[in-house]
Structures are given as structure tokens and as C-alpha cells.
mmCIF file of C-alpha atoms in Angstrom:
data_model
loop_
_atom_site.group_PDB
_atom_site.id
_atom_site.type_symbol
_atom_site.label_atom_id
_atom_site.label_comp_id
_atom_site.label_asym_id
_atom_site.label_seq_id
_atom_site.Cartn_x
_atom_site.Cartn_y
_atom_site.Cartn_z
ATOM 1 C CA UNK V 108 124.015 85.084 210.855
ATOM 2 C CA UNK V 109 123.020 81.810 209.203
ATOM 3 C CA UNK V 110 121.571 81.963 205.725
ATOM 4 C CA UNK V 111 117.774 81.715 205.586
ATOM 5 C CA UNK V 112 115.749 80.830 202.497
ATOM 6 C CA UNK V 113 113.542 83.710 201.495
ATOM 7 C CA UNK V 114 110.219 82.464 200.246
ATOM 8 C CA UNK V 115 107.534 84.972 199.631
ATOM 9 C CA UNK V 116 106.216 87.827 197.479
ATOM 10 C CA UNK V 117 108.638 90.570 196.690
ATOM 11 C CA UNK V 118 107.368 94.066 195.816
ATOM 12 C CA UNK V 119 109.930 96.140 194.063
ATOM 13 C CA UNK V 120 109.968 99.761 195.227
ATOM 14 C CA UNK V 121 110.417 102.237 192.435
ATOM 15 C CA UNK V 122 110.651 105.944 191.465
ATOM 16 C CA UNK V 123 110.133 107.171 187.890
ATOM 17 C CA UNK V 124 112.368 109.070 185.506
ATOM 18 C CA UNK V 125 112.313 109.715 181.726
ATOM 19 C CA UNK V 126 115.036 108.431 179.338
ATOM 20 C CA UNK V 127 115.197 107.783 175.604
ATOM 21 C CA UNK V 128 111.578 108.764 175.137
ATOM 22 C CA UNK V 129 110.553 105.686 177.285
ATOM 23 C CA UNK V 130 109.699 105.416 180.940
ATOM 24 C CA UNK V 131 112.424 104.098 183.055
ATOM 25 C CA UNK V 132 112.218 103.178 186.654
ATOM 26 C CA UNK V 133 114.950 103.036 189.227
ATOM 27 C CA UNK V 134 114.395 100.326 191.797
ATOM 28 C CA UNK V 135 115.780 101.060 195.254
ATOM 29 C CA UNK V 136 116.865 98.447 197.807
ATOM 30 C CA UNK V 137 116.870 99.181 201.489
ATOM 31 C CA UNK V 138 119.449 97.397 203.706
ATOM 32 C CA UNK V 139 120.246 97.470 207.395
ATOM 33 C CA UNK V 140 123.618 97.409 208.985
ATOM 34 C CA UNK V 141 123.516 95.484 212.204
ATOM 35 C CA UNK V 142 126.707 94.903 214.157
ATOM 36 C CA UNK V 143 128.660 96.017 211.097
ATOM 37 C CA UNK V 144 127.156 93.239 208.956
ATOM 38 C CA UNK V 145 124.782 94.010 206.081
ATOM 39 C CA UNK V 146 121.384 92.441 206.702
ATOM 40 C CA UNK V 147 118.578 92.506 204.164
ATOM 41 C CA UNK V 148 115.163 93.809 205.054
ATOM 42 C CA UNK V 149 114.069 90.209 204.504
ATOM 43 C CA UNK V 150 115.340 89.620 208.023
ATOM 44 C CA UNK V 151 112.597 91.923 209.335
ATOM 45 C CA UNK V 152 109.604 90.049 208.038
ATOM 46 C CA UNK V 153 108.270 88.892 211.363
ATOM 47 C CA UNK V 154 109.317 88.046 214.902
ATOM 48 C CA UNK V 155 109.339 84.335 214.155
ATOM 49 C CA UNK V 156 112.676 84.914 212.293
ATOM 50 C CA UNK V 157 114.402 86.830 215.089
ATOM 51 C CA UNK V 158 115.780 85.323 218.264
ATOM 52 C CA UNK V 159 117.498 88.302 219.799
ATOM 53 C CA UNK V 160 117.051 92.132 219.957
ATOM 54 C CA UNK V 161 118.468 94.285 217.260
ATOM 55 C CA UNK V 162 121.082 96.937 217.971
ATOM 56 C CA UNK V 163 120.924 100.495 216.612
ATOM 57 C CA UNK V 164 120.993 100.474 212.877
ATOM 58 C CA UNK V 165 121.395 102.715 209.898
ATOM 59 C CA UNK V 166 119.683 102.617 206.505
ATOM 60 C CA UNK V 167 121.583 102.732 203.153
ATOM 61 C CA UNK V 168 120.086 102.839 199.720
ATOM 62 C CA UNK V 169 121.412 101.467 196.397
ATOM 63 C CA UNK V 170 119.717 101.732 193.134
ATOM 64 C CA UNK V 171 120.028 100.375 189.593
ATOM 65 C CA UNK V 172 118.064 101.122 186.401
ATOM 66 C CA UNK V 173 115.556 98.544 185.092
ATOM 67 C CA UNK V 174 112.812 99.057 182.535
ATOM 68 C CA UNK V 175 109.381 97.460 182.919
ATOM 69 C CA UNK V 176 105.750 97.881 181.811
ATOM 70 C CA UNK V 177 104.100 96.133 184.747
ATOM 71 C CA UNK V 178 104.936 95.785 188.474
ATOM 72 C CA UNK V 179 105.579 92.108 188.732
ATOM 73 C CA UNK V 180 105.339 90.316 192.029
ATOM 74 C CA UNK V 181 108.031 87.655 192.318
ATOM 75 C CA UNK V 182 108.361 84.662 194.622
ATOM 76 C CA UNK V 183 111.806 84.468 196.290
ATOM 77 C CA UNK V 184 113.581 81.247 196.797
ATOM 78 C CA UNK V 185 117.311 82.158 196.934
ATOM 79 C CA UNK V 186 119.402 82.620 200.107
ATOM 80 C CA UNK V 187 118.905 86.037 201.403
ATOM 81 C CA UNK V 188 122.462 86.227 202.640
ATOM 82 C CA UNK V 189 124.260 84.917 199.560
ATOM 83 C CA UNK V 190 121.995 86.899 197.212
ATOM 84 C CA UNK V 191 120.728 90.153 198.788
ATOM 85 C CA UNK V 192 117.203 90.822 197.649
ATOM 86 C CA UNK V 193 116.206 94.224 196.177
ATOM 87 C CA UNK V 194 112.857 95.313 197.494
ATOM 88 C CA UNK V 195 110.567 94.689 200.479
ATOM 89 C CA UNK V 196 109.381 91.049 200.901
ATOM 90 C CA UNK V 197 105.986 89.687 201.873
ATOM 91 C CA UNK V 198 106.778 86.474 203.809
ATOM 92 C CA UNK V 199 103.925 84.304 204.980
ATOM 93 C CA UNK V 200 105.916 81.155 205.708
ATOM 94 C CA UNK V 201 104.366 79.209 208.583
ATOM 95 C CA UNK V 202 100.989 80.937 208.121
ATOM 96 C CA UNK V 203 97.791 79.060 207.258
ATOM 97 C CA UNK V 204 94.963 80.635 205.304
ATOM 98 C CA UNK V 205 91.334 79.601 204.814
ATOM 99 C CA UNK V 206 89.690 81.101 201.758
ATOM 100 C CA UNK V 207 85.884 80.757 201.703
ATOM 101 C CA UNK V 208 84.339 80.926 198.226
ATOM 102 C CA UNK V 209 86.735 79.236 195.747
ATOM 103 C CA UNK V 210 84.858 77.229 193.150
ATOM 104 C CA UNK V 211 86.956 77.633 190.031
ATOM 105 C CA UNK V 212 90.302 79.080 188.869
ATOM 106 C CA UNK V 213 89.355 82.456 187.489
ATOM 107 C CA UNK V 214 87.879 84.453 190.317
ATOM 108 C CA UNK V 215 89.404 86.728 192.945
ATOM 109 C CA UNK V 216 89.228 83.970 195.616
ATOM 110 C CA UNK V 217 91.564 81.739 193.498
ATOM 111 C CA UNK V 218 93.814 84.712 192.793
ATOM 112 C CA UNK V 219 94.094 85.513 196.513
ATOM 113 C CA UNK V 220 94.868 81.913 197.264
ATOM 114 C CA UNK V 221 97.738 81.962 194.673
ATOM 115 C CA UNK V 222 99.308 85.177 196.045
ATOM 116 C CA UNK V 223 99.100 83.930 199.605
ATOM 117 C CA UNK V 224 100.623 80.612 198.467
ATOM 118 C CA UNK V 225 103.382 82.428 196.582
ATOM 119 C CA UNK V 226 104.169 84.233 199.829
ATOM 120 C CA UNK V 227 104.603 80.917 201.567
ATOM 121 C CA UNK V 228 101.186 80.403 203.255
ATOM 122 C CA UNK V 229 99.464 77.020 203.479
ATOM 123 C CA UNK V 230 96.159 77.067 201.656
ATOM 124 C CA UNK V 231 92.813 75.682 202.743
ATOM 125 C CA UNK V 232 89.590 76.467 200.785
ATOM 126 C CA UNK V 233 85.810 76.298 201.332
ATOM 127 C CA UNK V 234 83.799 75.475 198.238
ATOM 128 C CA UNK V 235 80.032 75.903 197.798
ATOM 129 C CA UNK V 236 78.630 72.411 198.164
ATOM 130 C CA UNK V 237 76.886 72.133 194.767
ATOM 131 C CA UNK V 238 80.114 73.085 193.074
ATOM 132 C CA UNK V 239 82.319 70.911 195.170
ATOM 133 C CA UNK V 240 82.396 67.795 192.921
ATOM 134 C CA UNK V 241 83.211 69.669 189.816
ATOM 135 C CA UNK V 242 85.896 71.701 191.502
ATOM 136 C CA UNK V 243 87.645 68.773 193.180
ATOM 137 C CA UNK V 244 87.424 66.631 190.000
ATOM 138 C CA UNK V 245 88.952 69.445 187.904
ATOM 139 C CA UNK V 246 91.624 69.965 190.492
ATOM 140 C CA UNK V 247 92.467 66.242 190.631
ATOM 141 C CA UNK V 248 92.528 65.802 186.801
ATOM 142 C CA UNK V 249 94.914 68.736 186.375
ATOM 143 C CA UNK V 250 92.515 71.060 184.608
ATOM 144 C CA UNK V 251 93.692 73.858 186.830
ATOM 145 C CA UNK V 252 97.421 73.071 186.609
ATOM 146 C CA UNK V 253 98.151 75.915 184.204
ATOM 147 C CA UNK V 254 96.498 78.472 186.470
ATOM 148 C CA UNK V 255 98.163 76.877 189.566
ATOM 149 C CA UNK V 256 101.620 77.893 188.434
ATOM 150 C CA UNK V 257 103.391 80.289 190.860
ATOM 151 C CA UNK V 258 106.050 82.872 189.995
ATOM 152 C CA UNK V 259 108.863 80.392 190.917
ATOM 153 C CA UNK V 260 107.453 77.696 188.573
ATOM 154 C CA UNK V 261 106.021 75.499 191.232
ATOM 155 C CA UNK V 262 102.298 74.621 191.510
ATOM 156 C CA UNK V 263 100.000 76.027 194.240
ATOM 157 C CA UNK V 264 99.135 73.312 196.640
ATOM 158 C CA UNK V 265 95.660 73.249 198.232
ATOM 159 C CA UNK V 266 96.093 71.308 201.360
ATOM 160 C CA UNK V 267 92.388 70.560 201.775
ATOM 161 C CA UNK V 268 89.062 71.515 200.257
ATOM 162 C CA UNK V 269 86.082 71.820 202.607
ATOM 163 C CA UNK V 270 82.438 71.739 201.501
ATOM 164 C CA UNK V 271 80.822 75.014 202.661
ATOM 165 C CA UNK V 272 77.488 76.805 202.483
ATOM 166 C CA UNK V 273 77.979 79.998 204.410
ATOM 167 C CA UNK V 274 74.333 80.895 204.329
ATOM 168 C CA UNK V 275 73.787 78.387 207.081
ATOM 169 C CA UNK V 276 75.422 78.827 210.516
ATOM 170 C CA UNK V 277 74.683 75.433 211.966
ATOM 171 C CA UNK V 278 72.788 72.227 211.098
ATOM 172 C CA UNK V 279 69.599 73.500 212.810
ATOM 173 C CA UNK V 280 69.342 76.347 210.237
ATOM 174 C CA UNK V 281 69.268 73.985 207.218
ATOM 175 C CA UNK V 282 65.728 73.623 205.828
ATOM 176 C CA UNK V 283 64.462 70.175 204.758
ATOM 177 C CA UNK V 284 64.493 70.921 201.022
ATOM 178 C CA UNK V 285 68.202 71.645 201.179
ATOM 179 C CA UNK V 286 68.947 68.594 203.246
ATOM 180 C CA UNK V 287 67.294 66.438 200.669
ATOM 181 C CA UNK V 288 68.544 68.250 197.605
ATOM 182 C CA UNK V 289 70.547 65.903 195.471
ATOM 183 C CA UNK V 290 73.296 68.608 194.942
ATOM 184 C CA UNK V 291 74.033 68.301 198.652
ATOM 185 C CA UNK V 292 73.994 64.510 198.711
ATOM 186 C CA UNK V 293 77.249 62.907 199.729
ATOM 187 C CA UNK V 294 78.553 65.998 201.687
ATOM 188 C CA UNK V 295 78.432 66.523 205.339
ATOM 189 C CA UNK V 296 79.547 69.076 207.995
ATOM 190 C CA UNK V 297 79.248 71.986 205.558
ATOM 191 C CA UNK V 298 77.600 74.687 207.663
ATOM 192 C CA UNK V 299 79.838 77.488 209.001
ATOM 193 C CA UNK V 300 80.014 76.103 212.533
ATOM 194 C CA UNK V 301 80.792 72.618 211.273
ATOM 195 C CA UNK V 302 83.535 73.713 208.877
ATOM 196 C CA UNK V 303 85.188 75.748 211.573
ATOM 197 C CA UNK V 304 85.136 72.731 213.870
ATOM 198 C CA UNK V 305 86.581 70.555 211.111
ATOM 199 C CA UNK V 306 89.421 72.941 210.413
ATOM 200 C CA UNK V 307 90.201 73.059 214.138
ATOM 201 C CA UNK V 308 90.194 69.319 214.397
ATOM 202 C CA UNK V 309 92.413 68.892 211.259
ATOM 203 C CA UNK V 310 94.834 71.773 211.750
ATOM 204 C CA UNK V 311 94.234 73.411 215.125
ATOM 205 C CA UNK V 312 94.497 77.052 213.990
ATOM 206 C CA UNK V 313 94.632 79.481 211.090
ATOM 207 C CA UNK V 314 96.209 82.856 210.655
ATOM 208 C CA UNK V 315 94.380 84.266 207.677
ATOM 209 C CA UNK V 316 90.601 84.255 206.898
ATOM 210 C CA UNK V 317 89.382 85.323 203.393
ATOM 211 C CA UNK V 318 85.721 85.920 202.544
ATOM 212 C CA UNK V 319 85.146 85.657 198.787
ATOM 213 C CA UNK V 320 81.424 85.052 198.830
ATOM 214 C CA UNK V 321 78.484 86.834 197.257
ATOM 215 C CA UNK V 322 75.090 85.920 195.801
ATOM 216 C CA UNK V 323 72.022 87.746 194.948
ATOM 217 C CA UNK V 324 69.236 85.589 193.482
ATOM 218 C CA UNK V 325 67.591 88.695 192.117
ATOM 219 C CA UNK V 326 70.665 90.684 191.152
ATOM 220 C CA UNK V 327 69.286 91.396 187.675
ATOM 221 C CA UNK V 328 66.214 93.132 189.059
ATOM 222 C CA UNK V 329 66.064 96.891 189.930
ATOM 223 C CA UNK V 330 65.775 97.540 193.612
ATOM 224 C CA UNK V 331 62.207 98.668 193.328
ATOM 225 C CA UNK V 332 61.330 95.269 191.822
ATOM 226 C CA UNK V 333 63.369 93.264 194.320
ATOM 227 C CA UNK V 334 61.292 91.053 196.679
ATOM 228 C CA UNK V 335 61.906 91.017 200.444
ATOM 229 C CA UNK V 336 63.125 87.405 200.268
ATOM 230 C CA UNK V 337 65.493 88.287 197.411
ATOM 231 C CA UNK V 338 66.813 91.387 199.194
ATOM 232 C CA UNK V 339 67.396 89.431 202.500
ATOM 233 C CA UNK V 340 68.971 86.520 200.646
ATOM 234 C CA UNK V 341 71.510 88.926 199.108
ATOM 235 C CA UNK V 342 72.429 90.259 202.509
ATOM 236 C CA UNK V 343 72.558 86.856 204.062
ATOM 237 C CA UNK V 344 74.859 85.339 201.521
ATOM 238 C CA UNK V 345 77.083 88.334 200.755
ATOM 239 C CA UNK V 346 77.491 90.235 204.020
ATOM 240 C CA UNK V 347 76.185 88.374 207.131
ATOM 241 C CA UNK V 348 78.108 85.302 205.944
ATOM 242 C CA UNK V 349 81.279 87.320 206.741
ATOM 243 C CA UNK V 350 80.032 88.037 210.227
ATOM 244 C CA UNK V 351 79.296 84.368 210.736
ATOM 245 C CA UNK V 352 82.633 83.152 209.311
ATOM 246 C CA UNK V 353 84.580 85.507 211.514
ATOM 247 C CA UNK V 354 82.535 84.698 214.629
ATOM 248 C CA UNK V 355 83.131 80.945 214.234
ATOM 249 C CA UNK V 356 86.763 81.151 213.027
ATOM 250 C CA UNK V 357 88.103 83.711 215.443
ATOM 251 C CA UNK V 358 88.648 81.032 218.148
ATOM 252 C CA UNK V 359 90.966 79.302 215.653
ATOM 253 C CA UNK V 360 92.894 82.406 214.646
ATOM 254 C CA UNK V 361 96.288 83.049 216.100
ATOM 255 C CA UNK V 362 96.116 86.424 218.033
ATOM 256 C CA UNK V 363 98.682 89.156 217.787
ATOM 257 C CA UNK V 364 101.284 89.829 220.384
ATOM 258 C CA UNK V 365 103.249 93.066 219.910
ATOM 259 C CA UNK V 366 103.772 95.084 216.804
ATOM 260 C CA UNK V 367 107.064 96.340 215.474
ATOM 261 C CA UNK V 368 107.888 99.642 217.279
ATOM 262 C CA UNK V 369 110.366 101.834 215.429
ATOM 263 C CA UNK V 370 111.983 104.906 217.059
ATOM 264 C CA UNK V 371 113.058 106.688 213.906
ATOM 265 C CA UNK V 372 114.932 109.478 215.753
ATOM 266 C CA UNK V 373 117.303 107.057 217.475
ATOM 267 C CA UNK V 374 117.085 104.336 214.818
ATOM 268 C CA UNK V 375 116.192 101.697 217.327
ATOM 269 C CA UNK V 376 113.757 98.793 217.140
ATOM 270 C CA UNK V 377 112.210 98.420 220.554
ATOM 271 C CA UNK V 378 110.335 95.132 220.026
ATOM 272 C CA UNK V 379 109.271 92.819 217.269
ATOM 273 C CA UNK V 380 106.698 90.069 217.497
ATOM 274 C CA UNK V 381 103.932 88.405 215.490
ATOM 275 C CA UNK V 382 101.310 90.817 214.299
ATOM 276 C CA UNK V 383 98.468 88.335 214.648
ATOM 277 C CA UNK V 384 95.659 87.161 212.492
ATOM 278 C CA UNK V 385 94.194 88.963 209.523
ATOM 279 C CA UNK V 386 90.667 88.739 207.951
ATOM 280 C CA UNK V 387 89.865 90.000 204.423
ATOM 281 C CA UNK V 388 86.694 90.268 202.410
ATOM 282 C CA UNK V 389 85.805 91.543 198.889
ATOM 283 C CA UNK V 390 83.464 94.419 198.250
ATOM 284 C CA UNK V 391 82.481 96.561 195.224
ATOM 285 C CA UNK V 392 82.072 100.257 194.441
ATOM 286 C CA UNK V 393 78.275 99.699 194.134
ATOM 287 C CA UNK V 394 78.259 100.017 197.912
ATOM 288 C CA UNK V 395 78.627 103.802 197.584
ATOM 289 C CA UNK V 396 77.923 104.652 193.939
ATOM 290 C CA UNK V 397 74.989 103.879 191.734
ATOM 291 C CA UNK V 398 75.698 100.967 189.351
ATOM 292 C CA UNK V 399 72.491 100.391 187.246
ATOM 293 C CA UNK V 400 72.027 96.662 186.683
ATOM 294 C CA UNK V 401 73.687 95.684 189.991
ATOM 295 C CA UNK V 402 70.425 95.138 191.740
ATOM 296 C CA UNK V 403 68.481 92.655 193.877
ATOM 297 C CA UNK V 404 69.852 94.179 197.113
ATOM 298 C CA UNK V 405 73.509 93.507 196.166
ATOM 299 C CA UNK V 406 74.581 97.120 196.412
ATOM 300 C CA UNK V 407 72.959 97.189 199.930
ATOM 301 C CA UNK V 408 74.793 93.899 200.814
ATOM 302 C CA UNK V 409 78.155 95.488 199.826
ATOM 303 C CA UNK V 410 77.329 98.585 201.770
ATOM 304 C CA UNK V 411 76.504 96.424 204.871
ATOM 305 C CA UNK V 412 79.763 94.457 204.353
ATOM 306 C CA UNK V 413 81.839 97.684 204.456
ATOM 307 C CA UNK V 414 80.069 98.931 207.492
ATOM 308 C CA UNK V 415 80.420 95.581 209.262
ATOM 309 C CA UNK V 416 84.150 95.620 208.383
ATOM 310 C CA UNK V 417 84.626 98.746 210.536
ATOM 311 C CA UNK V 418 82.635 97.375 213.439
ATOM 312 C CA UNK V 419 84.280 94.037 213.243
ATOM 313 C CA UNK V 420 87.658 95.607 213.103
ATOM 314 C CA UNK V 421 86.990 97.278 216.513
ATOM 315 C CA UNK V 422 85.491 94.248 218.070
ATOM 316 C CA UNK V 423 87.931 91.621 216.756
ATOM 317 C CA UNK V 424 90.831 93.984 217.320
ATOM 318 C CA UNK V 425 89.993 94.837 220.930
ATOM 319 C CA UNK V 426 89.077 91.257 221.971
ATOM 320 C CA UNK V 427 91.366 89.105 219.818
ATOM 321 C CA UNK V 428 93.934 91.340 218.180
ATOM 322 C CA UNK V 429 92.656 90.362 214.711
ATOM 323 C CA UNK V 430 92.796 92.843 211.863
ATOM 324 C CA UNK V 431 89.714 93.123 209.591
ATOM 325 C CA UNK V 432 89.792 94.785 206.166
ATOM 326 C CA UNK V 433 87.960 94.676 202.840
ATOM 327 C CA UNK V 434 89.225 95.120 199.260
ATOM 328 C CA UNK V 435 87.066 97.082 196.885
ATOM 329 C CA UNK V 436 87.968 95.350 193.640
ATOM 330 C CA UNK V 437 87.312 96.521 190.161
ATOM 331 C CA UNK V 438 85.320 94.496 187.642
ATOM 332 C CA UNK V 439 86.822 91.085 186.656
ATOM 333 C CA UNK V 440 85.561 88.757 183.978
ATOM 334 C CA UNK V 441 85.002 85.849 186.264
ATOM 335 C CA UNK V 442 82.354 83.157 185.873
ATOM 336 C CA UNK V 443 80.349 84.605 188.800
ATOM 337 C CA UNK V 444 80.483 88.152 187.315
ATOM 338 C CA UNK V 445 79.335 86.859 183.972
ATOM 339 C CA UNK V 446 76.032 85.793 185.576
ATOM 340 C CA UNK V 447 75.200 89.505 186.134
ATOM 341 C CA UNK V 448 75.116 89.921 182.360
ATOM 342 C CA UNK V 449 76.943 93.194 181.806
ATOM 343 C CA UNK V 450 80.436 92.579 183.162
ATOM 344 C CA UNK V 451 82.013 93.148 179.779
ATOM 345 C CA UNK V 452 80.393 96.639 179.643
ATOM 346 C CA UNK V 453 81.673 97.441 183.194
ATOM 347 C CA UNK V 454 85.200 96.399 182.212
ATOM 348 C CA UNK V 455 84.993 98.650 179.102
ATOM 349 C CA UNK V 456 83.681 101.536 181.119
ATOM 350 C CA UNK V 457 86.459 101.072 183.743
ATOM 351 C CA UNK V 458 89.219 101.048 181.094
ATOM 352 C CA UNK V 459 87.748 104.163 179.373
ATOM 353 C CA UNK V 460 87.287 106.194 182.623
ATOM 354 C CA UNK V 461 89.709 105.072 185.281
ATOM 355 C CA UNK V 462 92.984 107.041 185.846
ATOM 356 C CA UNK V 463 94.907 103.804 184.948
ATOM 357 C CA UNK V 464 93.651 102.474 181.666
ATOM 358 C CA UNK V 465 94.160 98.671 182.027
ATOM 359 C CA UNK V 466 92.134 95.699 182.799
ATOM 360 C CA UNK V 467 92.601 93.975 186.217
ATOM 361 C CA UNK V 468 93.995 90.584 186.097
ATOM 362 C CA UNK V 469 93.751 87.355 188.148
ATOM 363 C CA UNK V 470 96.944 85.863 186.715
ATOM 364 C CA UNK V 471 99.738 85.845 189.216
ATOM 365 C CA UNK V 472 102.385 85.086 186.547
ATOM 366 C CA UNK V 473 101.523 88.504 185.129
ATOM 367 C CA UNK V 474 100.299 90.793 187.861
ATOM 368 C CA UNK V 475 97.369 89.968 190.083
ATOM 369 C CA UNK V 476 96.576 93.312 191.656
ATOM 370 C CA UNK V 477 93.862 92.133 194.096
ATOM 371 C CA UNK V 478 95.730 88.926 195.167
ATOM 372 C CA UNK V 479 98.851 90.923 195.900
ATOM 373 C CA UNK V 480 96.892 93.566 197.870
ATOM 374 C CA UNK V 481 95.453 90.714 199.949
ATOM 375 C CA UNK V 482 98.879 89.222 200.558
ATOM 376 C CA UNK V 483 100.059 92.644 201.811
ATOM 377 C CA UNK V 484 97.068 93.067 204.065
ATOM 378 C CA UNK V 485 97.673 89.576 205.567
ATOM 379 C CA UNK V 486 101.388 90.290 206.147
ATOM 380 C CA UNK V 487 103.194 92.072 208.980
ATOM 381 C CA UNK V 488 103.711 94.981 206.578
ATOM 382 C CA UNK V 489 100.088 95.947 207.189
ATOM 383 C CA UNK V 490 100.199 95.517 211.003
ATOM 384 C CA UNK V 491 98.618 98.870 211.634
ATOM 385 C CA UNK V 492 95.914 98.640 208.941
ATOM 386 C CA UNK V 493 92.450 97.559 210.064
ATOM 387 C CA UNK V 494 88.885 98.633 209.463
ATOM 388 C CA UNK V 495 89.856 99.864 205.960
ATOM 389 C CA UNK V 496 88.346 99.687 202.567
ATOM 390 C CA UNK V 497 91.262 99.254 200.200
ATOM 391 C CA UNK V 498 90.411 100.232 196.598
ATOM 392 C CA UNK V 499 92.078 98.066 193.914
ATOM 393 C CA UNK V 500 90.213 99.329 190.809
ATOM 394 C CA UNK V 501 92.720 101.348 188.901
ATOM 395 C CA UNK V 502 91.494 104.492 190.575
ATOM 396 C CA UNK V 503 87.930 104.336 189.202
ATOM 397 C CA UNK V 504 86.523 105.104 192.672
ATOM 398 C CA UNK V 505 88.105 108.497 192.576
ATOM 399 C CA UNK V 506 86.250 109.650 189.460
ATOM 400 C CA UNK V 507 83.265 111.985 189.647
ATOM 401 C CA UNK V 508 82.300 111.784 186.004
ATOM 402 C CA UNK V 509 82.717 109.487 183.034
ATOM 403 C CA UNK V 510 85.269 111.179 180.859
ATOM 404 C CA UNK V 511 84.234 109.122 177.839
ATOM 405 C CA UNK V 512 81.114 111.181 177.639
ATOM 406 C CA UNK V 513 80.825 113.228 174.445
ATOM 407 C CA UNK V 514 80.392 116.362 176.638
ATOM 408 C CA UNK V 515 84.161 116.226 177.294
ATOM 409 C CA UNK V 516 85.253 115.715 173.711
ATOM 410 C CA UNK V 517 86.782 119.176 173.465
ATOM 411 C CA UNK V 518 88.794 118.987 176.692
ATOM 412 C CA UNK V 519 91.627 116.954 175.050
ATOM 413 C CA UNK V 520 91.748 114.573 178.004
ATOM 414 C CA UNK V 521 94.829 112.280 177.682
ATOM 415 C CA UNK V 522 94.117 108.604 177.241
ATOM 416 C CA UNK V 523 94.698 105.430 175.228
ATOM 417 C CA UNK V 524 92.291 104.036 172.655
ATOM 418 C CA UNK V 525 91.063 100.447 173.397
#
């Protein structure tokens, strides 16, 4: 079998053991034996890499000891035949992603774009119109170059940046005061319908749609003090915008064909084909828990987003074979989050009370948990996952109480001081 370049995200599988008073992990690699020739699991990324049926196979495991503090996601570039890869790859080569809501280099939208790019996907982004000029200027002048670096040392390339205001579905929805607003001057075709049409004209299709949008003009107000307009504005920008994006982009999304079907008893692969398009949004634990200070209808908007995710998963799955999931991400010190006013407090609370006491990161050269989760959900590895809320918050969602409370001081709860 000819050598193929493996370009994507590699997640090392591991099991723990204890040695020399330090935690040591043994990484295992899974290989297939097809026609008496060892073939890496990298050959099973998607149907586009297979031209013929696979014969019965067996699995063998090899392991070697390595020590690490973080699970690092690596981009692969070596030949998968000459240098067998240890782990399970995420390969999005040949896929195209549109990420709505990227306006700087330190939010989850940017982090997701980097993880998808590291896995081989082509990146298109939609940027809020008033922020477009600053974003494009910063990108052009190299201000984002340091944060564009991918694990293999290359820079993330953004093929095209589209102006976007997802609050408006089509030009008829845009009020006169927005049309004449100087912050929108010089930009055109930025409603959801127009952006989808522009992407179709420019590229024909996409495979991955990411919704990284949220806005609540009265987010600092308690719900009882939130106006009707403020409440509805939060739902419009933060939840219905996802419905609108999916509605207008679905005609552009490549549908699924057949999923991988494994008969584990006889060790046979019956069929392999492309698993279709994937759509991902970002939510927050305030959808189901009380977060004082996260007001203005934003908690309601996130609850609506999660409910819509389940309904959209059914409708888009049945009609178009598109998977729809949402990631419930923990607090991140992004520019948008800083506008809420207490993001530092939430990060401190999470570190003190979550099962895993660490801060979430958006740096792919370290470990971007949310971006990597999105890359997984967009890949064939998640071909049976849809309608799900995936928690990437160090386990904070599982907690019923805050263990940093003085009431628990005598319980001797293990933890690290920060």
C-alpha cells in the first residue's frame, strides 16, 4: 500500500500506573493486520482514503512508557507507513469549516479554528461586522502570528473572512439605523442568508459549521430587572442565530453516506464511507445551574440553545444526515467573557471546586481542550454522536456543592492550593 502523509490531530491513548513516586502513563498503539501487512489505524480515518474493501483483521497492541503532565494534541506530518503512528488520529484533510463568531485570537472560536486547521481542515470564518476591520488588519499585519502557530510549526491559514451579523437573516430584516451605522459602512452581504450564498458561490460546499456567537446587551442585570427587549435580544443573538445559520448553511453541507459498521465478533468491516457534515455550537453551564451575575436572559438563551441542539439533531439528521452537537465549555478569560465583569472569579471558583483543578486553555501548542473536543466531534470518530451536550469544563458540571466552602473544612478533601 502506497505511503500516505498523515496530517491531522493525534490523540494518544493512555492508562495510568505509579512509578518512582511520580505518575507514569503507558501509551498504547492499535494496529491492524490486513493481508499480512501491518496497517496503522491512520488508514481508517474515513472512506475517502479507502478504495477497496478490507479483509478480516486482527488487533494487536504495543506499549511503551512515557511521562507527561498534559495530554498534548499533535499534528502529524510524517509518512504513516514509514513511521507508524502511536494513537488514534483525527484527520480532516479535504474538509472545509465555517466558524461563525471569530473576532480575535483568544476566544473559543479561534481555538476551534486552530484545532480544525491542525487536523487538516480548510478554515473560513465569519466576523461581526463592526469588528471586521480591526480583525482583518491585525491578521494582515501579523499581530496574530504567534497564536496562529500550529503544533507542527506552521501557521494556521484562514482562507477567507466574511462579514457577518447573525442577528439578521436577510437584508429585509435590517433596520434603517443599522444600515446607516458607520460601523457597517463599507461592508455588504453580511446577513446570514447572504453569507451562506457567498460561501456557496466561492467554495460550493462546507463540511463543518461552528456557531461561536453570544450576546446579551443586559447580561449584567438580574433576570427580574431584564427588559423584554434585552431578553429577546439575548435569545436572538445567542440561540436563534444558530437555528438560522444551520437553516441557511445546510444546503451547502456535504451529507453523510454510510457509517463504519464493525462486526466485532467476526472482526470484519462491512462498509466504510464519509460520515457527513457536522455542526457544533458553544453553550454554558448557566443553562441548567444558577450562575448569579450571568443575567439579561443569557441563561435562558443557553438553555434554548441546548434544547434546539436536540431538535436540530433529529431534523438535520433525518433530512440531511448532518450531526448537531454543542460543547458546554468552562470559563475562559476571553475578551468577550471579560465584558461580563466576573470571569476571573468564575475561573477561580472552577479551579477550587472542579474535579480537575486546572484552568482551561485556548493555546493549541499547549492543550486546547475545547478546540480538540470540537475537532473530535467534527471527525468520523464521532460518527454516532449527535444531539449531545459535551461538557469540557474539568468536571465542574458534576459537582453538587462548592467544596471550597468553610463548611467542608474538616472533611480533608484532597486538592491543590492555587
